[in-house]
Short mmCIF file of C-alpha atoms in Angstrom, two decimals:
data_model
loop_
_atom_site.label_atom_id
_atom_site.label_comp_id
_atom_site.label_asym_id
_atom_site.label_seq_id
_atom_site.Cartn_x
_atom_site.Cartn_y
_atom_site.Cartn_z
CA UNK A 1041 1.51 3.87 7.71
CA UNK A 1042 1.80 3.43 3.95
CA UNK A 1043 5.04 3.78 1.99
CA UNK A 1044 3.97 4.73 -1.50
CA UNK A 1045 6.25 7.65 -2.45
CA UNK A 1046 9.53 9.37 -1.60
CA UNK A 1047 7.60 12.16 0.13
CA UNK A 1048 6.71 9.64 2.87
CA UNK A 1049 10.32 10.10 4.03
CA UNK A 1050 10.40 12.92 6.56
CA UNK A 1051 14.16 13.33 7.13
CA UNK A 1052 16.17 11.42 4.52
CA UNK A 1053 19.45 11.70 6.44
CA UNK A 1054 17.86 10.01 9.46
CA UNK A 1055 16.37 7.21 7.36
CA UNK A 1056 19.71 6.52 5.66
CA UNK A 1057 21.55 6.36 9.00
CA UNK A 1058 18.98 3.90 10.35
CA UNK A 1059 19.26 1.76 7.22
CA UNK A 1060 23.04 1.60 7.58
CA UNK A 1061 22.61 0.46 11.20
CA UNK A 1062 20.27 -2.27 9.98
CA UNK A 1063 22.86 -3.30 7.41
CA UNK A 1064 25.45 -3.87 10.16
CA UNK A 1065 23.06 -6.06 12.20
CA UNK A 1066 20.24 -7.21 9.87
CA UNK A 1067 18.92 -9.85 12.31
CA UNK A 1068 18.80 -7.60 15.36
CA UNK A 1069 15.00 -7.26 15.13
CA UNK A 1070 14.31 -10.86 14.13
CA UNK A 1071 11.35 -11.08 16.54
CA UNK A 1072 9.68 -7.85 15.41
CA UNK A 1073 7.73 -9.54 12.61
CA UNK A 1074 6.85 -12.74 14.48
CA UNK A 1075 3.36 -13.98 13.49
CA UNK A 1076 3.10 -11.19 10.91
CA UNK A 1077 2.61 -11.83 7.19
CA UNK A 1078 3.79 -9.76 4.24
CA UNK A 1079 1.90 -10.23 0.97
CA UNK A 1080 3.82 -9.43 -2.22
CA UNK A 1081 1.50 -8.82 -5.18
CA UNK A 1082 3.14 -8.54 -8.60
CA UNK A 1083 1.40 -7.20 -11.68
CA UNK A 1084 4.80 -7.03 -13.44
CA UNK A 1085 8.11 -8.89 -13.48
CA UNK A 1086 10.72 -8.51 -10.77
CA UNK A 1087 14.04 -9.86 -9.56
CA UNK A 1088 15.73 -7.49 -7.07
CA UNK A 1089 12.50 -6.00 -5.73
CA UNK A 1090 10.92 -9.37 -5.06
CA UNK A 1091 13.95 -11.05 -3.52
CA UNK A 1092 15.21 -8.07 -1.51
CA UNK A 1093 11.77 -7.32 -0.04
CA UNK A 1094 11.26 -10.97 0.79
CA UNK A 1095 14.73 -11.15 2.38
CA UNK A 1096 13.99 -8.02 4.40
CA UNK A 1097 10.79 -9.56 5.72
CA UNK A 1098 12.57 -12.81 6.63
CA UNK A 1099 15.26 -10.80 8.47
CA UNK A 1100 12.43 -9.45 10.63
CA UNK A 1101 10.89 -12.88 11.23
CA UNK A 1102 7.85 -12.29 9.00
CA UNK A 1103 6.01 -14.85 6.93
CA UNK A 1104 5.86 -14.00 3.22
CA UNK A 1105 3.25 -14.84 0.60
CA UNK A 1106 3.84 -14.04 -3.08
CA UNK A 1107 1.29 -13.84 -5.88
CA UNK A 1108 1.85 -12.97 -9.53
CA UNK A 1109 -1.27 -11.48 -11.04
CA UNK A 1110 0.25 -11.86 -14.51
CA UNK A 1111 -0.53 -15.57 -14.53
CA UNK A 1112 -1.97 -16.59 -11.15
CA UNK A 1113 -4.60 -14.13 -9.99
CA UNK A 1114 -7.99 -13.19 -11.31
CA UNK A 1115 -8.08 -10.19 -13.63
CA UNK A 1116 -9.11 -7.24 -11.49
CA UNK A 1117 -11.60 -4.49 -12.23
CA UNK A 1118 -10.72 -1.05 -10.84
CA UNK A 1119 -13.51 1.14 -12.24
CA UNK A 1120 -16.17 2.32 -9.83
CA UNK A 1121 -19.66 1.17 -10.84
CA UNK A 1122 -18.35 -1.02 -13.65
CA UNK A 1123 -20.65 -3.53 -15.32
CA UNK A 1124 -18.38 -6.56 -15.21
CA UNK A 1125 -19.62 -8.33 -18.32
CA UNK A 1126 -16.28 -8.71 -20.10
CA UNK A 1127 -12.67 -9.53 -19.09
CA UNK A 1128 -12.30 -8.74 -15.38
CA UNK A 1129 -13.41 -11.43 -12.92
CA UNK A 1130 -13.04 -9.68 -9.56
CA UNK A 1131 -13.35 -6.12 -8.34
CA UNK A 1132 -10.57 -4.47 -6.38
CA UNK A 1133 -13.03 -3.77 -3.54
CA UNK A 1134 -13.32 -7.46 -2.69
CA UNK A 1135 -9.75 -8.38 -3.65
CA UNK A 1136 -8.11 -5.75 -1.44
CA UNK A 1137 -10.42 -6.49 1.48
CA UNK A 1138 -9.80 -10.24 1.25
CA UNK A 1139 -6.00 -9.96 0.95
CA UNK A 1140 -6.03 -7.62 3.95
CA UNK A 1141 -7.47 -10.50 6.02
CA UNK A 1142 -4.57 -12.75 5.05
CA UNK A 1143 -1.73 -10.22 5.32
CA UNK A 1144 -0.58 -7.64 7.86
CA UNK A 1145 1.25 -5.64 5.19
CA UNK A 1146 0.72 -5.66 1.41
CA UNK A 1147 3.36 -4.66 -1.14
CA UNK A 1148 2.31 -3.87 -4.73
CA UNK A 1149 4.25 -3.75 -8.00
CA UNK A 1150 2.35 -2.38 -11.00
CA UNK A 1151 4.07 -0.53 -13.85
CA UNK A 1152 2.83 2.24 -16.11
CA UNK A 1153 0.95 1.20 -19.23
CA UNK A 1154 2.66 4.06 -21.14
CA UNK A 1155 -0.46 4.58 -23.27
CA UNK A 1156 -2.65 6.91 -21.23
CA UNK A 1157 -0.66 9.53 -19.28
CA UNK A 1158 -3.64 10.62 -17.21
CA UNK A 1159 -4.44 7.04 -16.23
CA UNK A 1160 -0.83 6.29 -15.28
CA UNK A 1161 -0.52 9.50 -13.25
CA UNK A 1162 -3.68 8.48 -11.37
CA UNK A 1163 -1.85 5.37 -10.09
CA UNK A 1164 -5.03 3.32 -10.34
CA UNK A 1165 -3.66 0.02 -9.04
CA UNK A 1166 -1.65 1.42 -6.13
CA UNK A 1167 -4.22 4.01 -5.13
CA UNK A 1168 -7.05 1.45 -5.27
CA UNK A 1169 -5.25 -0.89 -2.90
CA UNK A 1170 -4.54 2.03 -0.56
CA UNK A 1171 -8.23 2.97 -0.70
CA UNK A 1172 -9.76 -0.46 -0.16
CA UNK A 1173 -7.16 -2.40 1.84
CA UNK A 1174 -7.30 -2.25 5.62
CA UNK A 1175 -3.56 -2.82 6.19
CA UNK A 1176 -0.45 -0.78 5.28
CA UNK A 1177 0.59 -0.68 1.62
CA UNK A 1178 4.16 -0.55 0.25
CA UNK A 1179 4.97 0.59 -3.28
CA UNK A 1180 7.39 -1.84 -4.97
CA UNK A 1181 7.29 0.34 -8.13
CA UNK A 1182 4.20 1.93 -9.49
CA UNK A 1183 3.33 3.82 -12.67
CA UNK A 1184 5.16 6.96 -11.57
CA UNK A 1185 7.52 6.05 -8.73
CA UNK A 1186 9.90 3.53 -7.18
CA UNK A 1187 10.60 4.86 -3.67
CA UNK A 1188 12.26 1.67 -2.39
CA UNK A 1189 14.84 1.97 -5.16
CA UNK A 1190 15.39 5.65 -4.41
CA UNK A 1191 15.95 4.91 -0.73
CA UNK A 1192 18.50 2.22 -1.64
CA UNK A 1193 20.17 4.74 -3.95
CA UNK A 1194 20.45 7.24 -1.10
CA UNK A 1195 22.02 4.58 1.13
CA UNK A 1196 24.52 3.73 -1.63
CA UNK A 1197 25.50 7.36 -2.24
CA UNK A 1198 26.04 7.84 1.49
CA UNK A 1199 28.38 4.85 1.59
CA UNK A 1200 30.50 5.96 -1.36
CA UNK A 1201 30.33 9.76 -1.23
CA UNK A 1202 33.64 11.71 -1.16
CA UNK A 1203 34.58 14.12 1.61
CA UNK A 1204 33.94 17.12 -0.62
CA UNK A 1205 30.49 18.27 -1.76
CA UNK A 1206 29.57 15.59 -4.31
CA UNK A 1207 28.10 16.12 -7.74
CA UNK A 1208 25.46 13.58 -8.74
CA UNK A 1209 24.30 13.21 -12.35
CA UNK A 1210 21.21 11.37 -13.55
CA UNK A 1211 21.73 10.63 -17.22
CA UNK A 1212 19.26 9.32 -19.78
CA UNK A 1213 20.61 6.54 -22.00
CA UNK A 1214 19.14 4.76 -25.05
CA UNK A 1215 17.05 1.60 -24.78
CA UNK A 1216 15.24 -0.58 -27.37
CA UNK A 1217 11.99 -0.61 -25.38
CA UNK A 1218 9.79 2.17 -24.05
CA UNK A 1219 10.36 2.32 -20.30
CA UNK A 1220 8.44 4.15 -17.55
CA UNK A 1221 9.72 7.25 -15.76
CA UNK A 1222 9.21 5.72 -12.30
CA UNK A 1223 12.83 5.11 -11.27
CA UNK A 1224 14.02 8.45 -12.60
CA UNK A 1225 11.11 10.28 -10.93
CA UNK A 1226 11.86 8.83 -7.49
CA UNK A 1227 15.60 9.39 -7.86
CA UNK A 1228 14.94 13.05 -8.63
CA UNK A 1229 12.61 13.38 -5.64
CA UNK A 1230 15.18 11.70 -3.41
CA UNK A 1231 17.97 14.00 -4.59
CA UNK A 1232 15.79 17.01 -3.85
CA UNK A 1233 15.84 15.88 -0.19
CA UNK A 1234 19.62 15.69 -0.12
CA UNK A 1235 21.69 18.37 1.58
CA UNK A 1236 25.14 19.53 0.47
CA UNK A 1237 25.03 17.84 -2.92
CA UNK A 1238 24.94 19.20 -6.46
CA UNK A 1239 22.46 17.45 -8.73
CA UNK A 1240 22.12 17.56 -12.52
CA UNK A 1241 19.72 15.78 -14.85
CA UNK A 1242 20.95 15.28 -18.42
CA UNK A 1243 18.93 14.03 -21.36
CA UNK A 1244 18.17 14.88 -25.01
CA UNK A 1245 15.83 17.78 -25.62
CA UNK A 1246 12.24 16.57 -25.58
CA UNK A 1247 12.91 13.94 -22.92
CA UNK A 1248 12.01 16.15 -19.97
CA UNK A 1249 10.41 14.35 -17.05
CA UNK A 1250 7.20 15.57 -15.44
CA UNK A 1251 7.97 19.21 -14.50
CA UNK A 1252 5.88 18.81 -11.35
CA UNK A 1253 8.55 16.32 -10.22
CA UNK A 1254 11.76 17.91 -11.52
CA UNK A 1255 10.69 21.37 -10.28
CA UNK A 1256 13.82 23.53 -10.16
CA UNK A 1257 16.34 20.68 -10.53
CA UNK A 1258 19.11 21.61 -12.96
CA UNK A 1259 18.73 20.16 -16.46
CA UNK A 1260 21.67 20.01 -18.88
CA UNK A 1261 21.12 18.89 -22.48
CA UNK A 1262 24.84 18.44 -23.15
CA UNK A 1263 25.79 15.12 -21.57
CA UNK A 1264 29.53 15.79 -21.76
CA UNK A 1265 29.11 19.07 -19.92
CA UNK A 1266 26.92 17.42 -17.29
CA UNK A 1267 29.55 14.71 -16.69
CA UNK A 1268 32.31 17.21 -15.95
CA UNK A 1269 33.62 16.75 -12.38
CA UNK A 1270 30.78 14.40 -11.46
CA UNK A 1271 31.27 12.04 -8.50
CA UNK A 1272 28.31 9.79 -9.30
CA UNK A 1273 26.80 8.88 -12.66
CA UNK A 1274 23.37 7.26 -12.44
CA UNK A 1275 22.28 5.96 -15.85
CA UNK A 1276 18.62 5.23 -16.60
CA UNK A 1277 16.38 5.18 -19.64
CA UNK A 1278 12.87 6.57 -19.68
CA UNK A 1279 10.42 6.99 -22.54
CA UNK A 1280 9.17 10.35 -23.71
CA UNK A 1281 6.88 12.04 -21.19
CA UNK A 1282 5.67 14.72 -23.61
CA UNK A 1283 4.96 12.36 -26.52
CA UNK A 1284 3.87 9.93 -23.89
CA UNK A 1285 5.44 6.49 -23.88
CA UNK A 1286 7.19 7.00 -27.21
CA UNK A 1287 10.81 6.39 -28.19
CA UNK A 1288 11.76 9.57 -30.01
CA UNK A 1289 15.52 9.27 -29.59
CA UNK A 1290 17.86 6.27 -29.76
CA UNK A 1291 21.12 8.18 -30.14
CA UNK A 1292 23.97 5.78 -29.19
CA UNK A 1293 26.13 8.76 -28.26
CA UNK A 1294 24.20 8.86 -24.97
CA UNK A 1295 25.55 5.44 -23.94
CA UNK A 1296 27.79 5.71 -20.85
CA UNK A 1297 31.26 4.74 -22.03
CA UNK A 1298 34.76 4.77 -20.57
CA UNK A 1299 35.51 7.88 -22.64
CA UNK A 1300 32.50 9.65 -21.12
CA UNK A 1301 33.55 8.62 -17.62
CA UNK A 1302 36.96 10.23 -18.15
CA UNK A 1303 35.14 13.58 -18.02
CA UNK A 1304 34.11 12.91 -14.43
CA UNK A 1305 35.90 13.16 -11.11
CA UNK A 1306 36.61 9.40 -11.14
CA UNK A 1307 32.87 8.95 -10.68
CA UNK A 1308 31.09 5.90 -9.34
CA UNK A 1309 28.67 4.32 -11.81
CA UNK A 1310 25.13 3.48 -10.67
CA UNK A 1311 22.16 1.74 -12.28
CA UNK A 1312 19.07 0.16 -10.74
CA UNK A 1313 19.36 -3.02 -12.91
CA UNK A 1314 18.50 -4.87 -15.05
CA UNK A 1315 20.72 -3.06 -17.55
CA UNK A 1316 21.17 -3.39 -21.32
CA UNK A 1317 24.94 -3.75 -21.69
CA UNK A 1318 26.59 -1.77 -24.47
CA UNK A 1319 23.42 0.23 -24.94
CA UNK A 1320 22.85 1.88 -21.57
CA UNK A 1321 26.46 1.36 -20.47
CA UNK A 1322 29.56 -0.23 -21.96
CA UNK A 1323 31.01 -3.45 -20.54
CA UNK A 1324 34.18 -1.57 -19.65
CA UNK A 1325 32.27 0.77 -17.32
CA UNK A 1326 29.87 -1.64 -15.65
CA UNK A 1327 32.62 -4.22 -15.14
CA UNK A 1328 35.11 -1.58 -14.02
CA UNK A 1329 36.32 -0.79 -10.49
CA UNK A 1330 34.05 2.26 -10.19
CA UNK A 1331 30.85 0.34 -10.86
CA UNK A 1332 28.79 0.03 -7.67
CA UNK A 1333 25.66 -1.53 -9.18
CA UNK A 1334 26.00 -4.75 -7.16
CA UNK A 1335 26.43 -2.87 -3.88
CA UNK A 1336 23.48 -0.70 -4.91
CA UNK A 1337 21.33 -3.81 -5.46
CA UNK A 1338 22.38 -5.21 -2.08
CA UNK A 1339 21.08 -2.06 -0.38
CA UNK A 1340 17.60 -2.81 -1.67
CA UNK A 1341 17.22 -5.28 1.22
CA UNK A 1342 18.04 -2.70 3.88
CA UNK A 1343 15.82 -0.05 2.32
CA UNK A 1344 12.90 -2.48 2.41
CA UNK A 1345 13.78 -3.66 5.91
CA UNK A 1346 13.78 -0.11 7.24
CA UNK A 1347 10.34 0.54 5.74
CA UNK A 1348 8.96 -2.71 7.17
CA UNK A 1349 10.43 -1.93 10.60
CA UNK A 1350 8.79 1.47 10.65
CA UNK A 1351 5.43 -0.07 9.70
CA UNK A 1352 5.67 -2.91 12.24
CA UNK A 1353 6.61 -0.51 15.05
CA UNK A 1354 3.59 1.72 14.46
#
């Protein structure tokens, strides 16, 4: 069993309920991972993903090994039939096979390059490990998706949702750097699995996500209109998907402020973190009583623990 995308979740409601049970008794299955090893391979930086996944593994009694390919591992070659006479020192074929001998489960984190859309959509790093490894693979954020984050988001919404049919809004916000679409993509895919919820995506014109992912999800270009009567506001930046990887809008009017939040139904504020304060969201909002970003981050552990449990029980 691999966990590389939101579509690996068969019944979201069932997964969320199981995760909440784990949260109540996180050490209940402490012996499940005995003598099993989780390998965490990072091609990009991490805080919550690394620590929460490691904590989840420890809760299950697993051993954990961590390697940062940014400064520790050999540069890998992913091209089939490549003549390796330049930068790369090791081919993924050997690397994945060798790591599979040391680990019972491998988790990979490798962001989009935001230069070549076709290359990023091919998910070369993640897909190569899935192809050549002989153990289950977990996606800790890839070029196009972050399913562990989306699962944690679903858990968080379940915990804080009102009794009435909730309205959830994913809003774009400005950022000084070009960021991938991965978190937004997986959040959209997760919301499409939700029942009895209204979902709206709001962003400036031209910042549409991949239409193969958004499908028939409602898109509203007027942020104020989108915020009306919302119960959850999930803020996230992503770079332009059409003019791939570019920043074509930095309008500060898209920042989530206290004034914007007054348009909502006393909405909870969500963000995957890290967050650029007073650019993505004002201090007043993220420090306010309706901010649930810390609780959201805490749920990363139980999302990862659920995935690991399912893999270990196979």
